[in-house]
């Protein structure tokens, strides 16, 4: 068995994307196009070469993997020219597998089949039979044997009618590939050195070309513009949603659900429409997520309700808690069992213990809140003095009256109580009542002003 080298072509600008980003850095679901390809390539070989050109520095920075050998193609003179840039690094006595950075759904299994064919015969290419072969290079066969590939722009009417297309992906004996690349000419409609011409040259050299025909044409779909990118995104989201539903997750409308990451769930979970899951999210059993929620990197327990329009990021929500509607749980927050976080409440880097309630319009930041605490409407922990952040500690059983500001650092003892409308600057011991409220003045003979 010869060793395998993978060359991934990613130097093109992707003009049709109309973007300042190189095409291979466009995102599909949760990764860039190039990362999708790398993921499938990773386990196949010892060496990966990525050919970069347009926005090359950006690509390197974004992907940042030590295992990749970056190859510069300074001028985009065609796919054959691109492969040629990597060949000096590759030994003759190996197999070179060429992949495209803009063909993201290729599967590792398909690639290993292709390589296996190339190990036996020297040259193998990947093809598909499409209803609409427009834009692809067509594969020309005689007596079922592959003769050559002709590009769309160079093809005659008869050739254009051929529906078997070149996926662009091929595996070749590296020594042969070097020789044939040296024979390429740019005498075609685009004035480029086509990798696809290697096939015709090999046939003239007496070689037989093996082929692997993919059944699922999505696997070889090349992404050229944002319409195709969005279409592929929907295909993948729908596929993923179907898998989740088959595993028991109830999605009210799979067409209005997106998961850009991983989602694990127990039994009887239900997700309403327009929910976005990002990063790693875990749901326990019997948990409900209402419409329009965004949940990113969160561990959510059993019997939890996340009500509409809530945003949760990097947080842990324990069993039986209820969040929302319109709640925002920010990173490093921990919501305890059966706790309730109500509407227009923002929690940042805080731990809220069991059975505590923050039901309306509050900001809780850098705080540790005990068990069975009741935080009234409009309570604010003033955690920031303009320079540093400070902590607020509220022990078990405390009652904080509405419209209170807690000026951190401050600590409130067990079962203490704070009267509504207070500005608390000093610690309270267990059981104390804290109150900072100007005395009310009532004017008996006051009269409402009249309009002049
Ligand atoms: C190519 C194939 C075509 C095939 C199709 C499949 C050639 C000449 N044509 O056409 O037969 O059906 O892919 O999708 O091979 N690239 C470089 N450097 C260059 C030119 C391109 O790195 O100088 C990269 C691009 O970034 C891209 C890939 O090669 O990732 C394919 O290039 P593209 O211009 O999209 O080729 P197609 O016209 O689609
Ligand atoms: Ca293409």
Short mmCIF file of C-alpha atoms and ligand atoms in Angstrom, two decimals:
data_model
loop_
_atom_site.label_atom_id
_atom_site.label_comp_id
_atom_site.label_asym_id
_atom_site.label_seq_id
_atom_site.Cartn_x
_atom_site.Cartn_y
_atom_site.Cartn_z
CA UNK A 1 0.00 0.00 0.00
CA UNK A 2 1.33 3.40 -0.96
CA UNK A 3 1.12 6.28 1.49
CA UNK A 4 -1.51 8.94 0.86
CA UNK A 5 -1.12 12.69 0.46
CA UNK A 6 -4.11 14.94 0.26
CA UNK A 7 -4.08 18.17 -1.70
CA UNK A 8 -7.02 20.47 -1.00
CA UNK A 9 -7.56 23.27 -3.51
CA UNK A 10 -8.61 26.48 -1.82
CA UNK A 11 -6.89 29.28 -3.70
CA UNK A 12 -9.83 30.60 -5.69
CA UNK A 13 -11.56 33.84 -4.80
CA UNK A 14 -15.07 32.58 -5.22
CA UNK A 15 -16.12 35.65 -7.18
CA UNK A 16 -19.76 34.63 -7.19
CA UNK A 17 -19.92 34.83 -3.38
CA UNK A 18 -19.54 38.62 -3.64
CA UNK A 19 -17.72 38.59 -0.33
CA UNK A 20 -14.49 39.99 1.12
CA UNK A 21 -13.87 36.55 2.62
CA UNK A 22 -12.29 33.78 0.58
CA UNK A 23 -14.95 31.27 -0.42
CA UNK A 24 -13.63 28.39 1.69
CA UNK A 25 -14.17 30.49 4.84
CA UNK A 26 -17.91 30.82 4.32
CA UNK A 27 -19.78 28.95 7.05
CA UNK A 28 -22.01 25.97 6.58
CA UNK A 29 -23.95 24.93 9.71
CA UNK A 30 -21.20 25.19 12.33
CA UNK A 31 -17.94 25.19 10.39
CA UNK A 32 -16.26 26.81 7.42
CA UNK A 33 -16.43 24.97 4.11
CA UNK A 34 -12.74 24.12 4.40
CA UNK A 35 -13.17 22.69 7.90
CA UNK A 36 -15.89 20.37 6.60
CA UNK A 37 -13.47 19.02 4.02
CA UNK A 38 -10.60 18.77 6.52
CA UNK A 39 -12.78 16.81 8.91
CA UNK A 40 -13.37 14.11 6.32
CA UNK A 41 -9.75 14.15 5.14
CA UNK A 42 -8.15 14.07 8.57
CA UNK A 43 -8.27 10.37 9.26
CA UNK A 44 -7.24 9.24 5.80
CA UNK A 45 -3.64 10.15 5.54
CA UNK A 46 -0.37 11.28 6.96
CA UNK A 47 0.01 14.59 5.10
CA UNK A 48 -2.48 17.30 4.12
CA UNK A 49 -1.52 20.13 1.76
CA UNK A 50 -3.89 23.06 1.38
CA UNK A 51 -3.31 25.27 -1.64
CA UNK A 52 -4.17 28.88 -0.81
CA UNK A 53 -4.06 32.08 -2.83
CA UNK A 54 -6.83 34.66 -2.59
CA UNK A 55 -7.11 35.67 1.10
CA UNK A 56 -4.53 33.02 1.95
CA UNK A 57 -3.37 34.72 5.16
CA UNK A 58 -6.97 34.90 6.34
CA UNK A 59 -7.47 31.20 5.64
CA UNK A 60 -4.31 30.21 7.53
CA UNK A 61 -5.22 32.34 10.50
CA UNK A 62 -8.76 31.09 10.69
CA UNK A 63 -7.99 27.39 10.34
CA UNK A 64 -4.77 27.46 12.37
CA UNK A 65 -3.92 23.77 12.44
CA UNK A 66 -0.34 22.58 12.87
CA UNK A 67 -1.04 19.42 10.89
CA UNK A 68 -1.62 21.35 7.63
CA UNK A 69 1.08 22.13 5.10
CA UNK A 70 0.14 25.45 3.50
CA UNK A 71 1.06 25.85 -0.16
CA UNK A 72 0.88 29.19 -1.92
CA UNK A 73 -0.49 29.53 -5.42
CA UNK A 74 0.28 33.13 -6.21
CA UNK A 75 -1.70 33.31 -9.43
CA UNK A 76 -4.85 31.29 -9.95
CA UNK A 77 -3.93 29.69 -13.26
CA UNK A 78 -6.26 26.73 -12.90
CA UNK A 79 -6.85 23.57 -10.90
CA UNK A 80 -3.96 21.71 -12.56
CA UNK A 81 -1.57 24.56 -11.80
CA UNK A 82 -2.84 24.60 -8.21
CA UNK A 83 -2.09 20.90 -7.67
CA UNK A 84 1.30 21.36 -9.28
CA UNK A 85 2.31 23.79 -6.51
CA UNK A 86 2.09 21.01 -3.93
CA UNK A 87 3.81 18.27 -5.95
CA UNK A 88 7.44 19.15 -5.12
CA UNK A 89 6.65 18.18 -1.50
CA UNK A 90 5.15 14.83 -2.42
CA UNK A 91 7.13 11.65 -3.11
CA UNK A 92 6.57 9.85 -6.44
CA UNK A 93 5.90 6.62 -4.67
CA UNK A 94 2.62 7.64 -3.05
CA UNK A 95 -1.02 8.34 -3.89
CA UNK A 96 -2.20 11.94 -4.20
CA UNK A 97 -5.85 12.59 -3.43
CA UNK A 98 -7.14 15.93 -4.73
CA UNK A 99 -10.03 17.54 -2.88
CA UNK A 100 -11.78 20.87 -3.35
CA UNK A 101 -12.24 23.33 -0.53
CA UNK A 102 -15.68 24.21 -1.86
CA UNK A 103 -17.10 20.67 -1.94
CA UNK A 104 -17.97 20.29 1.76
CA UNK A 105 -20.20 17.23 1.96
CA UNK A 106 -17.77 14.67 0.67
CA UNK A 107 -17.67 11.64 2.99
CA UNK A 108 -14.60 9.89 4.31
CA UNK A 109 -15.98 6.52 3.18
CA UNK A 110 -16.28 7.70 -0.42
CA UNK A 111 -12.73 9.01 -0.32
CA UNK A 112 -11.32 5.79 1.06
CA UNK A 113 -13.11 3.85 -1.74
CA UNK A 114 -11.55 6.18 -4.27
CA UNK A 115 -8.07 5.78 -2.80
CA UNK A 116 -8.48 2.01 -2.75
CA UNK A 117 -9.24 2.09 -6.50
CA UNK A 118 -6.21 4.27 -7.14
CA UNK A 119 -3.99 1.90 -5.14
CA UNK A 120 -5.04 -0.84 -7.58
CA UNK A 121 -5.17 0.98 -10.91
CA UNK A 122 -3.09 4.17 -10.57
CA UNK A 123 -5.88 6.64 -11.37
CA UNK A 124 -9.43 6.88 -10.03
CA UNK A 125 -11.91 9.70 -10.25
CA UNK A 126 -15.17 10.53 -8.55
CA UNK A 127 -18.23 11.14 -10.69
CA UNK A 128 -21.97 11.52 -10.42
CA UNK A 129 -24.84 11.36 -12.83
CA UNK A 130 -26.88 14.55 -12.53
CA UNK A 131 -30.25 15.62 -13.89
CA UNK A 132 -28.75 19.03 -14.45
CA UNK A 133 -25.03 18.77 -15.23
CA UNK A 134 -24.59 22.49 -16.03
CA UNK A 135 -21.24 24.01 -15.01
CA UNK A 136 -19.54 20.69 -14.31
CA UNK A 137 -16.89 19.05 -16.45
CA UNK A 138 -18.44 16.16 -18.42
CA UNK A 139 -16.98 12.69 -18.40
CA UNK A 140 -16.62 11.22 -21.87
CA UNK A 141 -16.72 7.43 -22.15
CA UNK A 142 -16.26 5.01 -25.04
CA UNK A 143 -17.37 1.41 -24.53
CA UNK A 144 -17.89 2.41 -20.94
CA UNK A 145 -14.20 3.32 -20.55
CA UNK A 146 -13.40 6.88 -19.47
CA UNK A 147 -11.65 8.74 -22.29
CA UNK A 148 -11.42 12.34 -21.11
CA UNK A 149 -13.11 15.19 -19.28
CA UNK A 150 -14.36 18.20 -21.16
CA UNK A 151 -15.19 21.42 -19.32
CA UNK A 152 -18.58 23.07 -19.77
CA UNK A 153 -17.03 26.06 -21.55
CA UNK A 154 -15.09 23.86 -24.00
CA UNK A 155 -17.81 21.29 -24.70
CA UNK A 156 -19.79 20.87 -27.91
CA UNK A 157 -23.55 20.32 -27.93
CA UNK A 158 -23.25 16.54 -27.93
CA UNK A 159 -20.83 16.60 -25.01
CA UNK A 160 -23.01 19.04 -23.07
CA UNK A 161 -25.84 16.50 -23.18
CA UNK A 162 -23.72 14.05 -21.21
CA UNK A 163 -24.97 13.85 -17.64
CA UNK A 164 -22.05 12.11 -15.97
CA UNK A 165 -19.94 14.83 -14.35
CA UNK A 166 -16.49 15.21 -12.84
CA UNK A 167 -16.70 15.80 -9.09
CA UNK A 168 -13.23 17.26 -9.38
CA UNK A 169 -12.03 14.85 -6.76
CA UNK A 170 -9.48 12.28 -7.89
CA UNK A 171 -6.80 9.98 -6.56
CA UNK A 172 -3.68 9.30 -8.61
CA UNK A 173 -0.29 7.72 -8.39
CA UNK A 174 1.88 10.73 -7.50
CA UNK A 175 4.66 9.93 -9.97
CA UNK A 176 2.19 9.67 -12.86
CA UNK A 177 0.41 12.82 -11.74
CA UNK A 178 3.66 14.81 -11.78
CA UNK A 179 4.40 13.68 -15.33
CA UNK A 180 0.91 14.45 -16.61
CA UNK A 181 0.72 17.85 -14.88
CA UNK A 182 3.94 18.71 -16.72
CA UNK A 183 2.13 18.03 -20.01
CA UNK A 184 -0.84 20.33 -19.36
CA UNK A 185 -1.54 23.15 -21.77
CA UNK A 186 -3.73 26.18 -21.20
CA UNK A 187 -5.14 26.10 -24.75
CA UNK A 188 -8.78 26.13 -23.72
CA UNK A 189 -11.71 28.53 -23.36
CA UNK A 190 -10.57 29.77 -19.94
CA UNK A 191 -6.84 29.85 -20.68
CA UNK A 192 -6.21 27.74 -17.55
CA UNK A 193 -4.25 24.63 -16.69
CA UNK A 194 -7.06 22.16 -16.03
CA UNK A 195 -6.51 19.27 -13.65
CA UNK A 196 -9.32 17.51 -15.51
CA UNK A 197 -7.11 17.35 -18.65
CA UNK A 198 -4.83 14.92 -16.82
CA UNK A 199 -7.42 12.22 -17.50
CA UNK A 200 -7.26 12.55 -21.32
CA UNK A 201 -3.46 12.62 -21.15
CA UNK A 202 -3.39 9.45 -19.03
CA UNK A 203 -5.68 7.62 -21.46
CA UNK A 204 -3.40 8.57 -24.37
CA UNK A 205 -0.55 7.17 -22.26
CA UNK A 206 -2.41 3.83 -22.27
CA UNK A 207 -3.81 4.03 -18.73
CA UNK A 208 -7.25 2.84 -17.65
CA UNK A 209 -9.18 5.20 -15.41
CA UNK A 210 -11.18 3.73 -12.55
CA UNK A 211 -14.20 5.58 -11.25
CA UNK A 212 -16.37 5.75 -8.17
CA UNK A 213 -19.87 7.03 -8.90
CA UNK A 214 -21.57 8.68 -5.92
CA UNK A 215 -25.26 8.02 -5.40
CA UNK A 216 -26.08 11.06 -3.29
CA UNK A 217 -25.27 14.01 -5.50
CA UNK A 218 -25.10 16.39 -2.51
CA UNK A 219 -21.80 14.75 -1.70
CA UNK A 220 -20.14 16.36 -4.69
CA UNK A 221 -22.04 19.62 -4.68
CA UNK A 222 -19.62 22.50 -5.25
CA UNK A 223 -20.66 25.73 -3.53
CA UNK A 224 -20.23 28.75 -5.76
CA UNK A 225 -22.69 31.33 -4.45
CA UNK A 226 -24.85 32.15 -1.44
CA UNK A 227 -27.96 30.66 -2.98
CA UNK A 228 -26.22 27.28 -3.12
CA UNK A 229 -24.79 27.81 0.35
CA UNK A 230 -28.22 28.49 1.84
CA UNK A 231 -29.72 25.55 -0.03
CA UNK A 232 -27.11 23.21 1.38
CA UNK A 233 -27.61 24.65 4.86
CA UNK A 234 -31.32 23.75 4.66
CA UNK A 235 -30.55 20.25 3.39
CA UNK A 236 -28.20 19.63 6.32
CA UNK A 237 -30.51 21.17 8.91
CA UNK A 238 -33.44 19.10 7.70
CA UNK A 239 -31.35 15.93 7.79
CA UNK A 240 -30.20 16.67 11.33
CA UNK A 241 -33.71 17.55 12.47
CA UNK A 242 -34.97 14.23 11.09
CA UNK A 243 -32.29 12.36 13.04
CA UNK A 244 -33.24 14.16 16.26
CA UNK A 245 -36.91 13.40 15.78
CA UNK A 246 -36.15 9.75 15.10
CA UNK A 247 -34.25 9.69 18.38
CA UNK A 248 -37.35 11.01 20.14
CA UNK A 249 -37.03 14.77 20.20
CA UNK A 250 -40.29 16.55 19.37
CA UNK A 251 -39.71 19.43 16.99
CA UNK A 252 -42.91 21.35 16.38
CA UNK A 253 -41.65 22.33 12.95
CA UNK A 254 -38.36 20.81 11.75
CA UNK A 255 -38.16 23.48 9.03
CA UNK A 256 -38.00 26.15 11.70
CA UNK A 257 -35.28 24.62 13.84
CA UNK A 258 -31.53 25.10 13.55
CA UNK A 259 -28.74 23.35 15.38
CA UNK A 260 -25.22 24.62 14.74
CA UNK A 261 -23.34 22.31 17.02
CA UNK A 262 -24.30 19.24 19.01
CA UNK A 263 -27.53 18.56 20.82
CA UNK A 264 -28.08 15.72 23.29
CA UNK A 265 -31.43 15.12 24.92
CA UNK A 266 -33.35 12.71 27.13
CA UNK A 267 -36.91 11.52 26.63
CA UNK A 268 -39.98 13.64 25.97
CA UNK A 269 -38.26 16.92 25.23
CA UNK A 270 -40.12 19.33 23.02
CA UNK A 271 -38.88 22.31 21.06
CA UNK A 272 -41.23 24.88 19.60
CA UNK A 273 -40.62 26.90 16.42
CA UNK A 274 -37.66 29.17 15.63
CA UNK A 275 -35.25 27.82 18.21
CA UNK A 276 -31.53 28.07 17.53
CA UNK A 277 -29.10 25.71 19.25
CA UNK A 278 -25.38 26.50 19.10
CA UNK A 279 -22.26 24.84 20.46
CA UNK A 280 -22.79 21.93 22.84
CA UNK A 281 -26.22 21.76 24.36
CA UNK A 282 -27.57 19.01 26.61
CA UNK A 283 -31.22 18.65 27.63
CA UNK A 284 -32.42 16.23 30.31
CA UNK A 285 -35.80 14.50 30.23
CA UNK A 286 -39.12 16.19 29.70
CA UNK A 287 -37.71 19.63 29.06
CA UNK A 288 -39.56 22.21 27.02
CA UNK A 289 -38.15 25.05 24.95
CA UNK A 290 -40.70 27.55 23.71
CA UNK A 291 -40.47 29.52 20.48
CA UNK A 292 -37.71 31.99 19.55
CA UNK A 293 -35.07 30.88 22.04
CA UNK A 294 -31.33 30.87 21.43
CA UNK A 295 -29.37 28.38 23.48
CA UNK A 296 -25.62 28.12 23.26
CA UNK A 297 -23.30 25.81 25.20
CA UNK A 298 -25.70 24.97 27.97
CA UNK A 299 -26.48 22.03 30.20
CA UNK A 300 -30.17 21.96 30.97
CA UNK A 301 -31.71 19.41 33.34
CA UNK A 302 -35.00 17.50 33.59
CA UNK A 303 -38.44 19.13 33.64
CA UNK A 304 -37.08 22.55 32.76
CA UNK A 305 -39.20 25.11 30.92
CA UNK A 306 -37.46 27.71 28.83
CA UNK A 307 -40.18 30.12 27.79
CA UNK A 308 -40.30 32.21 24.61
CA UNK A 309 -37.63 34.64 23.52
CA UNK A 310 -35.03 33.61 26.08
CA UNK A 311 -31.30 33.65 25.38
CA UNK A 312 -29.01 31.32 27.30
CA UNK A 313 -25.26 31.06 26.88
CA UNK A 314 -22.61 29.04 28.73
CA UNK A 315 -24.90 28.23 31.61
CA UNK A 316 -26.17 25.33 33.66
CA UNK A 317 -29.88 25.10 34.41
CA UNK A 318 -30.87 22.51 37.02
CA UNK A 319 -33.96 20.28 37.15
CA UNK A 320 -37.34 21.90 37.37
CA UNK A 321 -36.16 25.45 36.77
CA UNK A 322 -38.26 27.86 34.76
CA UNK A 323 -36.64 30.51 32.60
CA UNK A 324 -38.32 33.32 30.71
CA UNK A 325 -40.17 34.50 28.77
CA UNK A 326 -37.68 37.18 27.68
CA UNK A 327 -34.89 36.11 30.05
CA UNK A 328 -31.20 36.38 29.33
CA UNK A 329 -28.82 34.01 31.07
CA UNK A 330 -25.25 35.01 30.35
CA UNK A 331 -22.00 33.02 30.62
CA UNK A 332 -20.90 31.29 33.83
CA UNK A 333 -24.34 31.29 35.35
CA UNK A 334 -25.78 28.45 37.35
CA UNK A 335 -29.51 28.27 37.93
CA UNK A 336 -30.52 25.87 40.72
CA UNK A 337 -33.31 23.33 41.03
CA UNK A 338 -36.82 24.73 40.72
CA UNK A 339 -35.50 28.27 40.55
CA UNK A 340 -37.51 30.78 38.55
CA UNK A 341 -36.03 33.47 36.36
CA UNK A 342 -38.82 35.56 34.90
CA UNK A 343 -39.31 38.16 32.20
CA UNK A 344 -36.71 40.83 31.45
CA UNK A 345 -34.26 39.37 33.93
CA UNK A 346 -30.57 39.31 33.06
CA UNK A 347 -28.25 37.00 34.97
CA UNK A 348 -24.49 37.26 34.49
CA UNK A 349 -21.79 35.08 36.08
CA UNK A 350 -24.01 34.26 39.04
CA UNK A 351 -25.16 31.23 40.95
CA UNK A 352 -28.82 31.12 41.94
CA UNK A 353 -29.58 28.25 44.31
CA UNK A 354 -32.63 26.01 44.66
CA UNK A 355 -36.15 27.43 44.85
CA UNK A 356 -35.09 31.05 44.47
CA UNK A 357 -37.17 33.45 42.42
CA UNK A 358 -36.22 36.47 40.37
CA UNK A 359 -39.43 37.04 38.55
CA UNK A 360 -39.34 40.44 36.91
CA UNK A 361 -37.05 43.09 35.41
CA UNK A 362 -33.79 42.54 37.30
CA UNK A 363 -30.06 42.53 36.70
CA UNK A 364 -28.07 40.05 38.74
CA UNK A 365 -24.33 40.05 38.01
CA UNK A 366 -21.33 38.52 39.83
CA UNK A 367 -23.64 37.27 42.55
CA UNK A 368 -24.10 34.24 44.73
CA UNK A 369 -27.70 33.80 45.73
CA UNK A 370 -28.74 31.12 48.24
CA UNK A 371 -31.78 28.87 48.52
CA UNK A 372 -35.35 30.12 48.68
CA UNK A 373 -34.43 33.73 48.06
CA UNK A 374 -37.06 36.09 46.69
CA UNK A 375 -35.84 38.97 44.60
CA UNK A 376 -38.54 41.54 43.92
CA UNK A 377 -39.18 43.37 40.66
CA UNK A 378 -36.56 45.76 39.38
CA UNK A 379 -33.70 44.72 41.68
CA UNK A 380 -30.21 45.56 40.47
CA UNK A 381 -26.87 44.33 41.71
CA UNK A 382 -24.54 47.25 41.04
CA UNK A 383 -21.48 45.15 40.37
CA UNK A 384 -19.33 47.61 38.45
CA UNK A 385 -17.74 50.75 39.87
CA UNK A 386 -16.49 51.86 36.48
CA UNK A 387 -13.17 50.09 36.97
CA UNK A 388 -13.66 46.78 38.77
CA UNK A 389 -16.40 44.20 39.18
CA UNK A 390 -17.55 43.30 42.69
CA UNK A 391 -19.52 40.48 44.19
CA UNK A 392 -22.93 40.42 45.82
CA UNK A 393 -23.74 37.60 48.24
CA UNK A 394 -27.32 36.93 49.25
CA UNK A 395 -27.78 34.04 51.70
CA UNK A 396 -30.65 31.55 52.04
CA UNK A 397 -34.15 32.79 52.66
CA UNK A 398 -33.50 36.48 52.02
CA UNK A 399 -36.31 38.72 50.77
CA UNK A 400 -35.23 41.64 48.64
CA UNK A 401 -37.97 44.22 48.13
CA UNK A 402 -38.69 45.63 44.69
CA UNK A 403 -36.62 48.39 43.15
CA UNK A 404 -33.60 47.76 45.37
CA UNK A 405 -30.02 48.45 44.37
CA UNK A 406 -27.32 46.37 46.02
CA UNK A 407 -24.01 48.22 45.77
CA UNK A 408 -21.34 45.52 45.57
CA UNK A 409 -19.30 44.31 47.31
CA UNK A 410 -22.09 43.58 49.72
CA UNK A 411 -23.34 40.58 51.65
CA UNK A 412 -26.84 39.90 52.98
CA UNK A 413 -27.19 37.35 55.83
CA UNK A 414 -29.64 34.45 56.04
CA UNK A 415 -33.33 35.32 56.24
CA UNK A 416 -32.57 39.05 56.17
CA UNK A 417 -35.05 41.38 54.56
CA UNK A 418 -34.61 44.51 52.48
CA UNK A 419 -37.41 47.02 52.19
CA UNK A 420 -38.54 48.04 48.73
CA UNK A 421 -36.82 50.99 47.12
CA UNK A 422 -33.60 50.67 49.14
CA UNK A 423 -30.05 51.37 48.13
CA UNK A 424 -28.00 48.89 50.15
CA UNK A 425 -24.35 49.77 50.63
CA UNK A 426 -23.62 47.94 53.92
CA UNK A 427 -23.67 44.25 54.78
CA UNK A 428 -26.66 42.89 56.67
CA UNK A 429 -26.31 40.13 59.27
CA UNK A 430 -28.66 37.12 59.49
CA UNK A 431 -32.26 38.06 60.12
CA UNK A 432 -31.78 41.85 59.98
CA UNK A 433 -33.99 44.28 58.14
CA UNK A 434 -32.25 46.76 55.89
CA UNK A 435 -34.03 49.85 54.71
CA UNK A 436 -32.73 53.02 53.08
CA UNK A 437 -35.67 55.03 52.05
CA UNK A 438 -36.34 58.75 52.39
CA UNK A 439 -39.35 59.44 54.64
CA UNK A 440 -42.48 60.22 52.71
CA UNK A 441 -43.81 63.77 52.83
CA UNK A 442 -47.52 64.28 52.32
CA UNK A 443 -48.87 67.73 51.50
CA UNK A 444 -52.47 67.97 52.59
CA UNK A 445 -53.38 71.24 50.90
CA UNK A 446 -51.63 70.56 47.66
CA UNK A 447 -53.49 71.56 44.53
CA UNK A 448 -53.01 70.32 41.02
CA UNK A 449 -51.70 73.17 38.81
CA UNK A 450 -54.15 74.52 36.27
CA UNK A 451 -53.36 75.31 32.65
CA UNK A 452 -52.67 79.00 31.93
C1 LIG B 1 -13.88 22.15 -11.57
C2 LIG B 1 -13.48 21.12 -12.61
C3 LIG B 1 -14.72 20.50 -13.22
C4 LIG B 1 -15.58 19.89 -12.14
C5 LIG B 1 -15.89 20.92 -11.05
C6 LIG B 1 -16.53 20.23 -9.88
C7 LIG B 1 -11.37 21.77 -13.64
C8 LIG B 1 -10.74 22.54 -14.74
N1 LIG B 1 -12.71 21.76 -13.64
O1 LIG B 1 -14.56 23.21 -12.22
O2 LIG B 1 -14.36 19.49 -14.15
O3 LIG B 1 -16.76 19.39 -12.69
O4 LIG B 1 -14.69 21.53 -10.57
O5 LIG B 1 -16.90 21.15 -8.87
O6 LIG B 1 -10.69 21.20 -12.82
N2 LIG B 1 -8.72 26.54 -7.49
C9 LIG B 1 -7.46 26.86 -7.09
N3 LIG B 1 -6.61 27.47 -7.94
C10 LIG B 1 -6.95 27.78 -9.22
C11 LIG B 1 -8.27 27.44 -9.63
C12 LIG B 1 -9.13 26.83 -8.75
O7 LIG B 1 -7.08 26.59 -5.93
O8 LIG B 1 -6.13 28.32 -9.93
C13 LIG B 1 -9.64 25.88 -6.53
C14 LIG B 1 -10.86 26.70 -6.19
O9 LIG B 1 -10.62 27.50 -5.05
C15 LIG B 1 -11.90 25.63 -5.91
C16 LIG B 1 -11.48 24.48 -6.78
O10 LIG B 1 -10.13 24.69 -7.13
O11 LIG B 1 -11.87 25.21 -4.56
C17 LIG B 1 -12.33 24.37 -8.04
O12 LIG B 1 -12.20 25.54 -8.80
P1 LIG B 1 -13.40 26.14 -9.66
O13 LIG B 1 -12.91 27.33 -10.36
O14 LIG B 1 -14.60 26.28 -8.78
O15 LIG B 1 -13.61 24.96 -10.72
P2 LIG B 1 -14.92 24.64 -11.52
O16 LIG B 1 -15.05 25.61 -12.63
O17 LIG B 1 -16.06 24.49 -10.61
CA1 LIG B 2 -16.55 25.06 -8.37
#
